[in-house]
Tab-separated table of C-alpha atoms in Angstrom:
chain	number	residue	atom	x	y	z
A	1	UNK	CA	20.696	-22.326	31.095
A	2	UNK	CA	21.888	-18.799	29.586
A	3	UNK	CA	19.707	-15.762	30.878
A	4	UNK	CA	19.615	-12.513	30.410
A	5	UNK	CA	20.406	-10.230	33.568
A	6	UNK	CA	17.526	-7.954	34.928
A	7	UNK	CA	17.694	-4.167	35.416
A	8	UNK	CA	18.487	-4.928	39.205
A	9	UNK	CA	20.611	-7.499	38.575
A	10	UNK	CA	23.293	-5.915	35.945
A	11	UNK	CA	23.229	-2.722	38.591
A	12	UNK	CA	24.704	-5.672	41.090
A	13	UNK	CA	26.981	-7.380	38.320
A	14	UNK	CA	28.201	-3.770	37.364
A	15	UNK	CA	28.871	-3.258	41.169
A	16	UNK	CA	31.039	-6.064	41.160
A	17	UNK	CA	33.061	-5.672	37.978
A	18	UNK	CA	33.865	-2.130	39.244
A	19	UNK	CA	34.251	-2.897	42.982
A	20	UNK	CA	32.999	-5.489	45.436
A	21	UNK	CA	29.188	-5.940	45.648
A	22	UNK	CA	28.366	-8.858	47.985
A	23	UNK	CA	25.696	-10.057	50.586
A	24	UNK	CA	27.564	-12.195	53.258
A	25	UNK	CA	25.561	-14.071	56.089
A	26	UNK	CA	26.833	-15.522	59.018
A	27	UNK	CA	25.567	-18.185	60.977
A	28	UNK	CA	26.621	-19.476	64.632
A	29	UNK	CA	26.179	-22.852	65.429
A	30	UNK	CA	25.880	-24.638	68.945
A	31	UNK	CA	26.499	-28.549	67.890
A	32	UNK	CA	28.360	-28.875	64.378
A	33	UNK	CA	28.305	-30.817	61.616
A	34	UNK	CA	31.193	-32.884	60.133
A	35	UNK	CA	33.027	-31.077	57.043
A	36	UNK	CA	31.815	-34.238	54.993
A	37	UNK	CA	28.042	-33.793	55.787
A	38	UNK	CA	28.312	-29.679	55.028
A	39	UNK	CA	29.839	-30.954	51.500
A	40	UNK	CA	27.262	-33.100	50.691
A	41	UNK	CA	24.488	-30.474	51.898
A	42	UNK	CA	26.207	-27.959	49.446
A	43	UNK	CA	25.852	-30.156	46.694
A	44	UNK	CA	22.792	-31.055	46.959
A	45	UNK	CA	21.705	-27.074	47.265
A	46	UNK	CA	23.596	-26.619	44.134
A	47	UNK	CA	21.893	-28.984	42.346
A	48	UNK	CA	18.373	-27.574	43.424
A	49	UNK	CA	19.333	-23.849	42.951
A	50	UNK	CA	20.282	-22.820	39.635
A	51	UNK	CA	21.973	-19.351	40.224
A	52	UNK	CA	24.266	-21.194	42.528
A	53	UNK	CA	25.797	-23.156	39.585
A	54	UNK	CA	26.103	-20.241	37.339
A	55	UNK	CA	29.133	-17.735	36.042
A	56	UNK	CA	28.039	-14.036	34.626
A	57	UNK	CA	29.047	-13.549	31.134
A	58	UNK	CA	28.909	-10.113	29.237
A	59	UNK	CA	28.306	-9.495	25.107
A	60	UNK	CA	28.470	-5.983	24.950
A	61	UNK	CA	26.586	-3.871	27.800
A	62	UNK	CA	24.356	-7.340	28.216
A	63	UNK	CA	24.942	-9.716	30.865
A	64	UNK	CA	23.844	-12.858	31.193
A	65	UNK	CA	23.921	-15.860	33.961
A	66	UNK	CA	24.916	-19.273	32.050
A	67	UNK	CA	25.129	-22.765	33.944
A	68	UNK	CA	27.861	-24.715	31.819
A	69	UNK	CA	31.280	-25.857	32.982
A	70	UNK	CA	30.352	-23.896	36.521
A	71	UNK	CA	32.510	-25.832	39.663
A	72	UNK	CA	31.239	-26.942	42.776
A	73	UNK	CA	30.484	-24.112	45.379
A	74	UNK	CA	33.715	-23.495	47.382
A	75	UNK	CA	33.836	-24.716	50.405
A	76	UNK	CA	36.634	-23.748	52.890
A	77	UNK	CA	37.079	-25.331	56.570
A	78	UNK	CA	39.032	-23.477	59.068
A	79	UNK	CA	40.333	-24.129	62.613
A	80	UNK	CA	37.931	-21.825	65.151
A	81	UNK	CA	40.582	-19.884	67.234
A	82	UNK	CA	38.463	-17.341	69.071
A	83	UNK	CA	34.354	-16.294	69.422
A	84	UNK	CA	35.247	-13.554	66.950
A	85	UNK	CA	36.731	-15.561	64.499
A	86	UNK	CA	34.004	-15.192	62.225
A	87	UNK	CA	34.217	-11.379	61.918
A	88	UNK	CA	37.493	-11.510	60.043
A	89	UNK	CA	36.258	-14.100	57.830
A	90	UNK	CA	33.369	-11.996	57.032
A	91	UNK	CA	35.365	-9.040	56.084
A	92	UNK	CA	37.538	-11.034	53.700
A	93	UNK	CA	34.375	-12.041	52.472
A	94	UNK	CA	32.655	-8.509	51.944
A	95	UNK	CA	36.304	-7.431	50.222
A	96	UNK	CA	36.703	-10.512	47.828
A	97	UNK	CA	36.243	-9.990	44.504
A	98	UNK	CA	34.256	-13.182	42.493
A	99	UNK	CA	35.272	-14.084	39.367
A	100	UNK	CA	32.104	-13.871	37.173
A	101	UNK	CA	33.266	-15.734	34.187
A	102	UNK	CA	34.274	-18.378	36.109
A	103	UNK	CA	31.620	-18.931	38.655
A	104	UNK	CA	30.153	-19.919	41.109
A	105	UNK	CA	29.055	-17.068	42.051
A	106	UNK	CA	28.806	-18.514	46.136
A	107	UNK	CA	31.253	-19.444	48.405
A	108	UNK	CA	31.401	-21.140	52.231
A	109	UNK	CA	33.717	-20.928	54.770
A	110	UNK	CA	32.745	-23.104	58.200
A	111	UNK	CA	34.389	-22.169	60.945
A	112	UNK	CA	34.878	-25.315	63.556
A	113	UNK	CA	36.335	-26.068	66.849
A	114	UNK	CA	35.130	-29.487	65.503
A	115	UNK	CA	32.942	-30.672	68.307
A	116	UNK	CA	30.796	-27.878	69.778
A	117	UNK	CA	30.642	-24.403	68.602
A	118	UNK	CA	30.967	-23.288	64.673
A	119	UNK	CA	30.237	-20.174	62.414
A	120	UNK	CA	28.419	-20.869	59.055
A	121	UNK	CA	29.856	-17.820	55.883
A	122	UNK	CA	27.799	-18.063	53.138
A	123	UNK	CA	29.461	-14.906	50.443
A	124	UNK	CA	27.233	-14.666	47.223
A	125	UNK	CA	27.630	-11.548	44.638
A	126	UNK	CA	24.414	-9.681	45.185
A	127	UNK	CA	23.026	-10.188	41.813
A	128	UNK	CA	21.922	-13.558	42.560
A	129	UNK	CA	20.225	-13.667	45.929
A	130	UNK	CA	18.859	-11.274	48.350
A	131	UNK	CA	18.518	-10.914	52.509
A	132	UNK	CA	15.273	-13.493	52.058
A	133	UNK	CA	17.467	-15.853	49.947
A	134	UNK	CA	19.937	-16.075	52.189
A	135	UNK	CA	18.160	-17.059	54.837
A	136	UNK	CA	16.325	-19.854	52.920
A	137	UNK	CA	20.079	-20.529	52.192
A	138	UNK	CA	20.780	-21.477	55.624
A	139	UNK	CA	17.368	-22.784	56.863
A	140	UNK	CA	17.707	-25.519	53.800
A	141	UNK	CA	21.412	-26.251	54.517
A	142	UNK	CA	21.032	-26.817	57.922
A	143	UNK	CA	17.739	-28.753	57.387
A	144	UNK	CA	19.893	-30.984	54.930
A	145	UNK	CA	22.742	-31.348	57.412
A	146	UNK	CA	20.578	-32.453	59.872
A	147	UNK	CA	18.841	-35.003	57.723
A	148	UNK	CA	22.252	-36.536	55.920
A	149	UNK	CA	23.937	-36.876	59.656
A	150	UNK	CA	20.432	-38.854	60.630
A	151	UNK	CA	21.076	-41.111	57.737
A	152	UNK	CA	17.631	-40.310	56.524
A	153	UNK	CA	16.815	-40.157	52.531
A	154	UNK	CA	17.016	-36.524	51.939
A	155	UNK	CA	13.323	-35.830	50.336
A	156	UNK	CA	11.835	-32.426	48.734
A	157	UNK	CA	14.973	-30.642	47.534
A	158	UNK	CA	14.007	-31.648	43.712
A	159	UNK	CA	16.122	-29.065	41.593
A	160	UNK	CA	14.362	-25.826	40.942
A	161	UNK	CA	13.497	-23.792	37.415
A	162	UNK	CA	15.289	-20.355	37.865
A	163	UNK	CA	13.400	-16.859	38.549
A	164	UNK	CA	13.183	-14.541	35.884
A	165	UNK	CA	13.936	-11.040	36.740
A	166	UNK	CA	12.091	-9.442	39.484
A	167	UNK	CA	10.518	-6.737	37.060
A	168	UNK	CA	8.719	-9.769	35.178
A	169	UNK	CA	6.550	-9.836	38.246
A	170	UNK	CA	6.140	-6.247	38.693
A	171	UNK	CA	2.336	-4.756	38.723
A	172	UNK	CA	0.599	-4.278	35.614
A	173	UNK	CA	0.586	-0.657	36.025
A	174	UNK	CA	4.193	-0.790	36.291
A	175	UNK	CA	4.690	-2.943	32.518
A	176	UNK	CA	4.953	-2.191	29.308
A	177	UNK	CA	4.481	1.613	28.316
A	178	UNK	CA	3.435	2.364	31.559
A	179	UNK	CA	6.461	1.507	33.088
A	180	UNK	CA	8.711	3.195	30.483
A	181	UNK	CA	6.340	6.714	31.172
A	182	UNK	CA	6.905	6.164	34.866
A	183	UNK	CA	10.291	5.702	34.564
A	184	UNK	CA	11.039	8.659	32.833
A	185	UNK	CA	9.128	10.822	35.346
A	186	UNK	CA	11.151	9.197	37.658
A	187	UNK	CA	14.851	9.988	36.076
A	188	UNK	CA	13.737	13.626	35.877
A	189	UNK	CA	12.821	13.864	39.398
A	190	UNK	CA	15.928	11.808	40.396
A	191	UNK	CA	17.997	14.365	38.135
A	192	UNK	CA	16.416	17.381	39.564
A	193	UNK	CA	16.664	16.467	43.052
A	194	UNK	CA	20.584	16.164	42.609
A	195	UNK	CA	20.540	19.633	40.971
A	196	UNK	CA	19.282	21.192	43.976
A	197	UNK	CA	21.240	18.673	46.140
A	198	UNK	CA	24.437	19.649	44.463
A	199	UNK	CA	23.315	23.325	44.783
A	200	UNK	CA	22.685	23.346	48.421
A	201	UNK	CA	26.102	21.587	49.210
A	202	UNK	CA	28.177	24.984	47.951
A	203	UNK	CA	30.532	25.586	51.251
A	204	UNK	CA	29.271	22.136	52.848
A	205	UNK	CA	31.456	19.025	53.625
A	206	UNK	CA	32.031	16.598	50.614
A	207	UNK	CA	33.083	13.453	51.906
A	208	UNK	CA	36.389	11.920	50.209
A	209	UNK	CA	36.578	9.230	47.099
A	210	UNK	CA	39.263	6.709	47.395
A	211	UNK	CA	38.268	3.909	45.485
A	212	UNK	CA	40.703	1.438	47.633
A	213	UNK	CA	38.791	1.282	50.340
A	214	UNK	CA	37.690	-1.366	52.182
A	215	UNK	CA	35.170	-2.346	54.047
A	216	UNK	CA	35.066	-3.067	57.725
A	217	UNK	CA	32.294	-4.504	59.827
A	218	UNK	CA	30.841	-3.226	63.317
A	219	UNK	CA	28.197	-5.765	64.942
A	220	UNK	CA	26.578	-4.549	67.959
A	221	UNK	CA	22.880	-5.361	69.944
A	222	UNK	CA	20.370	-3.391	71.965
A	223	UNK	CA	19.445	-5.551	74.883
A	224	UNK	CA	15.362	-7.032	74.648
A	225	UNK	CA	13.875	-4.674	77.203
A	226	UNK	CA	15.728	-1.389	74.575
A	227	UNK	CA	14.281	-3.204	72.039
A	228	UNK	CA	10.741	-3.489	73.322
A	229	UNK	CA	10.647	0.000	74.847
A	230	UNK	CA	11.711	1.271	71.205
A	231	UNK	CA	8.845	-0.972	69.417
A	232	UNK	CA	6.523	0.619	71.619
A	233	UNK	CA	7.188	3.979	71.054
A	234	UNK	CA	7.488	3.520	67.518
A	235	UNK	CA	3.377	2.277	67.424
A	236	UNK	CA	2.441	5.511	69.521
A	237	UNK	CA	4.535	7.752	66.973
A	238	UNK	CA	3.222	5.815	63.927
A	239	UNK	CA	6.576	5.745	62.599
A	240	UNK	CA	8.181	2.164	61.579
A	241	UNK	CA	11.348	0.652	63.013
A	242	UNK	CA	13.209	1.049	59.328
A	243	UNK	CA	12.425	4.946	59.521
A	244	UNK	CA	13.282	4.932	62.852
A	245	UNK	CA	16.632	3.848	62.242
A	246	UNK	CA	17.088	5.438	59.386
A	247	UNK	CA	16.703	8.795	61.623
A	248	UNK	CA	19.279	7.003	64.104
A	249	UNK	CA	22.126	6.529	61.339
A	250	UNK	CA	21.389	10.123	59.859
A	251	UNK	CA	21.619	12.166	63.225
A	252	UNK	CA	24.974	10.380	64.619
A	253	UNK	CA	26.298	10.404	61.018
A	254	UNK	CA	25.470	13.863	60.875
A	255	UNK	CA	26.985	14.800	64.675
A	256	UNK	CA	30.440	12.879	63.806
A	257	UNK	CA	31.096	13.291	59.994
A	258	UNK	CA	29.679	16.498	59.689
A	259	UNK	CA	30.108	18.500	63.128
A	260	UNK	CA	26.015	18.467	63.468
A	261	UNK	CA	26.384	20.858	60.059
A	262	UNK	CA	22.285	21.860	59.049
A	263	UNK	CA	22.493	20.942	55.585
A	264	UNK	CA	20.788	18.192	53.126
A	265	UNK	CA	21.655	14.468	53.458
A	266	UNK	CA	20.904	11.403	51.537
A	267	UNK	CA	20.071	8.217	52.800
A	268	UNK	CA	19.300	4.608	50.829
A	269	UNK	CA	16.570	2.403	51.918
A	270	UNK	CA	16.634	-0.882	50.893
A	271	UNK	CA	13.111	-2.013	50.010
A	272	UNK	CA	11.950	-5.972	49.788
A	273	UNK	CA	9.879	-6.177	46.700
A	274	UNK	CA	8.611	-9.684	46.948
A	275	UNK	CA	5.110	-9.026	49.261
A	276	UNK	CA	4.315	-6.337	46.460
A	277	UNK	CA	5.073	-9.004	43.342
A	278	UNK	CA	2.057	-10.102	40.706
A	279	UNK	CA	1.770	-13.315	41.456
A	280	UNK	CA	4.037	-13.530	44.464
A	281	UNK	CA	7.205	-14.892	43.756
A	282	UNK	CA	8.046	-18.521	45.268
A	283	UNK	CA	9.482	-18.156	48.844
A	284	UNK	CA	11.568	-21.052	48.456
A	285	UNK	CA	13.708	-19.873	45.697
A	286	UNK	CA	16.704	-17.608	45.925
A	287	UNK	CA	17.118	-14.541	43.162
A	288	UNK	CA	17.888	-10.790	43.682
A	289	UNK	CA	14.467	-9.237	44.236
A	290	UNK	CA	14.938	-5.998	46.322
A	291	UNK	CA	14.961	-2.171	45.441
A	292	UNK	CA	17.346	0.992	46.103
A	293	UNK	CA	15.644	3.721	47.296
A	294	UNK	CA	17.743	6.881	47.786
A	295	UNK	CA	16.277	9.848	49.463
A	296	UNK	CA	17.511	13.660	49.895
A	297	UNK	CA	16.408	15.351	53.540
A	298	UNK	CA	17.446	18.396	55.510
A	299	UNK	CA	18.698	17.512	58.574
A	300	UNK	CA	18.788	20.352	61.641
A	301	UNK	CA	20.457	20.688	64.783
A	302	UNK	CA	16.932	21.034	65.930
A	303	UNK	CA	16.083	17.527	64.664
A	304	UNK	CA	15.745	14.817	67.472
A	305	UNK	CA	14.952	11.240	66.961
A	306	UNK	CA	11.433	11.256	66.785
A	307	UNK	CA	11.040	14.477	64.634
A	308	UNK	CA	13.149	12.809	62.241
A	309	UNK	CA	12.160	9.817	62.215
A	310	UNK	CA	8.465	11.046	61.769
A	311	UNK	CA	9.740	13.123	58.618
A	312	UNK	CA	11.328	10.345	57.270
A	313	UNK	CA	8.362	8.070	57.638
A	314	UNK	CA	6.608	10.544	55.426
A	315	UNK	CA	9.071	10.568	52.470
A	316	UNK	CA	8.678	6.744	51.994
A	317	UNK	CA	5.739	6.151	52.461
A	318	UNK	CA	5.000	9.074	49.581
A	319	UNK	CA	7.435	6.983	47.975
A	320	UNK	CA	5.701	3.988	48.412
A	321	UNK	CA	2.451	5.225	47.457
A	322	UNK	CA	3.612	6.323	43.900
A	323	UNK	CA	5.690	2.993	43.636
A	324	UNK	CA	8.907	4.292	43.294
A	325	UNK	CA	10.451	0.963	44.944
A	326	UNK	CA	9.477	-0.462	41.176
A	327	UNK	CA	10.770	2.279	39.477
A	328	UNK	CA	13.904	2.878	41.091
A	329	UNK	CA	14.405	-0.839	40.149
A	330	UNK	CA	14.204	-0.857	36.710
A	331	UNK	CA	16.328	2.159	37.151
A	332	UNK	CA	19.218	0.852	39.120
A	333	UNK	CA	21.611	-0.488	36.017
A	334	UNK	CA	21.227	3.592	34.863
A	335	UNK	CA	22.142	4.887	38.135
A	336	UNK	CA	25.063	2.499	38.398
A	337	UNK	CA	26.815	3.125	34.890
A	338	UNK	CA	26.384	6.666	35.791
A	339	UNK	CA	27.857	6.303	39.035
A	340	UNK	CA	30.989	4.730	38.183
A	341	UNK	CA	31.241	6.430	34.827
A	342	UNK	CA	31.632	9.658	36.870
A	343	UNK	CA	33.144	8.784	39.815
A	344	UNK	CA	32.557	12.276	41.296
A	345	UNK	CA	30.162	11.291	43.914
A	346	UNK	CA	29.303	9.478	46.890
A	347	UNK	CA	25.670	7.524	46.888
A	348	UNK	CA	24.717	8.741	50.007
A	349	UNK	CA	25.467	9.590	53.513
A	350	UNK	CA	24.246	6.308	54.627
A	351	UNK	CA	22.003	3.014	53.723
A	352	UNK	CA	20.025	0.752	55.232
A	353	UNK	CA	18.668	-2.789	54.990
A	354	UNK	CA	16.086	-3.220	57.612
A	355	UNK	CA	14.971	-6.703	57.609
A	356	UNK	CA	12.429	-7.040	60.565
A	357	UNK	CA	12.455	-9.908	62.669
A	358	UNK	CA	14.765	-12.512	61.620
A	359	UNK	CA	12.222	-16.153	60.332
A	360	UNK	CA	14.975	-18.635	60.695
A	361	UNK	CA	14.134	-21.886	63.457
A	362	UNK	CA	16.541	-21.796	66.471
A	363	UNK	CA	17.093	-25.691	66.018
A	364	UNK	CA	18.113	-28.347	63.152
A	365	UNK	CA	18.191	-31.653	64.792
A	366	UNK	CA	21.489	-31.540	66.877
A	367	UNK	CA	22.169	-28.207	65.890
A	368	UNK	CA	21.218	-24.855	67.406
A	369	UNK	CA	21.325	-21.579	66.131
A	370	UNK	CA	22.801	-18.890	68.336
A	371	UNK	CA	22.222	-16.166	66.024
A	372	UNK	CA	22.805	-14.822	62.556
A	373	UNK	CA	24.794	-11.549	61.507
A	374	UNK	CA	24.086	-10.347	57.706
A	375	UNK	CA	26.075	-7.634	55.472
A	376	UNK	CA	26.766	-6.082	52.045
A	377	UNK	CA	29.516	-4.966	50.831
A	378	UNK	CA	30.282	-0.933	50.396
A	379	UNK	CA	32.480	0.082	48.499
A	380	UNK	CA	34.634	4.094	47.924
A	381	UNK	CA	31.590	5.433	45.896
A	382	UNK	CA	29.546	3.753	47.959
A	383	UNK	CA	27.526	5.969	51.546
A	384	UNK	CA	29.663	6.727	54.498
A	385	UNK	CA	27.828	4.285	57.003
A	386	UNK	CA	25.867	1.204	56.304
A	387	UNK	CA	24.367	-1.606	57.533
A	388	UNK	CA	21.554	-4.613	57.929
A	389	UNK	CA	19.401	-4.403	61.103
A	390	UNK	CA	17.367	-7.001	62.408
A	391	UNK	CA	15.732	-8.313	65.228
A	392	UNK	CA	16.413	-11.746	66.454
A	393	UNK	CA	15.742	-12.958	69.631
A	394	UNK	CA	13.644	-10.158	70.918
A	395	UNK	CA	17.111	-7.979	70.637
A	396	UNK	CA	17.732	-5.167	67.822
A	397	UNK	CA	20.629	-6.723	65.799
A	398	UNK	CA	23.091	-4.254	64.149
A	399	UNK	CA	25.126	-5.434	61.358
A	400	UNK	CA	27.083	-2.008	59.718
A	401	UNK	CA	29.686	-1.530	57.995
A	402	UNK	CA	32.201	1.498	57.443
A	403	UNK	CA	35.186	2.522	54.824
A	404	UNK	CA	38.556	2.303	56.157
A	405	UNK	CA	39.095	5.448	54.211
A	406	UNK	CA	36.283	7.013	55.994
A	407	UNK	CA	37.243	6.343	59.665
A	408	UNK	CA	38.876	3.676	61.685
A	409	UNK	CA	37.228	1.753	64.421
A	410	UNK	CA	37.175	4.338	66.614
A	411	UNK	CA	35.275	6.707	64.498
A	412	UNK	CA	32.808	3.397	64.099
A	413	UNK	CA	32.145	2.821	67.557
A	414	UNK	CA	31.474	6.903	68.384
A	415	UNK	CA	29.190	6.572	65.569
A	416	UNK	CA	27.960	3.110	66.822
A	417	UNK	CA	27.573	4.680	70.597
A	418	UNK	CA	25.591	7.513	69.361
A	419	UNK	CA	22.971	5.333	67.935
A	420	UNK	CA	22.759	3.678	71.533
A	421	UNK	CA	22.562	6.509	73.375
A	422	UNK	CA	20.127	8.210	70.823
A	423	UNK	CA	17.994	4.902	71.432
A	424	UNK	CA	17.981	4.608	75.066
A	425	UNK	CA	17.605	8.455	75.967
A	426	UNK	CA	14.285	8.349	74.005
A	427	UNK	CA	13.127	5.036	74.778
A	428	UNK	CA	9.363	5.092	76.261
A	429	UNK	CA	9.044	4.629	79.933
């Protein structure tokens, strides 16, 4: 197979030949497999997933995904020392730099005390799967351990054609010339909102470049009865959880990177374009299929979390409304060359991936699932403060990450406490 990249997906390959641009899921096991049966489930997902046996090649400012000569997927077994094991493995994961030509373009580490308790890594580049793929990722590996350590035939995991790019199943009203006229609108809107952006920042904080950084994680929960009080709430405000949180990062971000400064902000909202594909694209099959939305908002020392939140809902769903998720899509690989060509600004102040509550079965056979974290990479152009939020479990799962050049733990968990206390101070009664 040799296929050209997407719009989406060169804006992750260019991420990654410039930086680090990787998803990175983490699984934690009760009851583990042997190291032989997790190499034999690998195998078998390679051989039914095509962009897990492929390499990125480039032939000018074209990229393409091409199977030949591509290893077996990497798979690295190491001694469990501690619960939080996983968490440094994870970072090494979100700072390692693939080698496209080479390929694959996926790597596991399983983390084992050998009988009992375990952590699952899968580490992809972003340009070939997405938060959905990942966790088809580990619902069929885990399905396949289960069935190769019962002996059984393993049935239904025929090998797979691969996806085309995501804007192949866009809309027709966002194809052909269509497209290309919405685009453009798009790019001069984009362009004049960072006029006035850059405009209003005269005198204001600019937040530093260093293009060493790296990235560090910060995982943290909000207890069920938080998370049920804040569901709640969110249905009498009309607002949803992803603008709600959005608000969240924005206001602490805003208190402890920028003194609580009234000035405009930008935040990146990850958007999931599979429910909105023509026809819907197969649910089994891993690709890159998601959107970068970046928005510009003042932010007041007025603001609370509600207000906020309530404003933000209102900018994407606009958004929505004039399909901008498609647009800003296609636009991506622009927006990327532009970014690193530059190298004179930061993204945003911070981005989110809010992935609602978390589909993945709690048991495989003999194995039980005790949770799952998920992150992407960041990188020095990259926002200030990012993350993947979930729910799973009834419980608000917070997966962020932060620059080392930014802050160090400490200014994480201040950041990370603010969130908390923004969450249980307005929590319905």
């Amino acid at each position: 197979m040799k296929r050209a990249l997407g719009k989406l997906e060169t804006a992750a390959a260019l991420s990654g030949e410039h930086a680090v641009f990787n998803i990175v899921g983490a699984l934690l096991l009760e009851g583990v497999p042997s190291p032989d049966i997790l190499r034999r489930a690998l195998d078998t997902l390679q051989a039914r997933h095509p962009f897990l046996r492929v390499r990125l090649l480039k032939d000018g400012r074209r990229h393409y995904f091409e199977t030949e000569g591509v290893p077996a997927i990497p798979l690295k077994v190491i001694d469990r020392i501690s619960d939080n094991h996983w968490a440094e493995v994870v970072e090494d994961y979100l700072n390692f730099k693939f080698d496209h030509p080479h390929g694959p373009l996926l790597q596991c580490a399983f983390i084992t005390d050998g009988q009992h308790q375990g952590e699952l890594i899968l580490a992809a580049q972003h340009s070939i799967v997405d938060g959905d793929s990942v966790e088809n990722l580990f619902r069929e590996l885990m399905t396949l351990c289960a069935v190769i350590g019962s002996g059984d035939d393993v049935e239904g995991f025929d090998p797979l054609p691969p996806l085309p790019p995501v804007e192949d199943f866009f809309p027709a009203r966002f194809k052909g010339f269509e497209l290309t006229r919405k685009s453009i609108a798009y790019f001069l809107a984009q362009m004049g909102d960072e006029f006035t952006y850059q405009w209003r920042l005269r005198g204001k904080r600019v937040p530093p470049i260093h293009l060493d950084a790296r990235g560090c994680i910060f995982p943290m929960r909000m207890p069920q009865d938080v998370t049920a009080s804040i569901v709640r709430r969110a249905r009498r405000e009309r607002v949803t959880l992803n603008s709600l949180i959005n608000a969240a990062l924005l206001l602490s971000a805003q208190k402890h990177l920028y003194d609580g400064a009234e000035m405009p902000f930008r935040y990146m909202s990850m958007a999931d374009l599979r429910p909105y594909l023509e026809p819907p694209a197969p649910a089994d099959q891993v690709a890159s299929y998601i959107s970068p939305l970046r928005y510009t908002i003042q932010v007041s020392p007025k603001d609370d979390l509600w207000s906020l939140a309530r404003r933000i809902n209102d900018q994407i769903y606009a958004s929505a409304k004039r399909g901008d998720k498609f647009l800003a899509s296609v636009m991506a690989e622009q927006f990327m060359r532009m970014t690193f060509g530059l190298k004179r600004f930061r993204m945003a102040t911070t981005a989110l991936s809010y992935g609602g509550a978390s589909q993945l079965e709690k048991e495989f056979g003999p194995y039980k699932i005790r949770g799952v974290h998920g992150f992407v990479s960041n990188f020095g152009l990259g926002p200030e403060f990012s993350g993947q939020v979930s729910i799973y479990d009834d419980e608000l799962w917070w997966d962020m990450l932060y620059l080392d050049t930014d802050m160090d733990r400490d200014g994480a968990q201040r950041i990370a406490e603010e969130i908390s206390d923004l969450f249980i101070s307005d929590q319905a009664v």
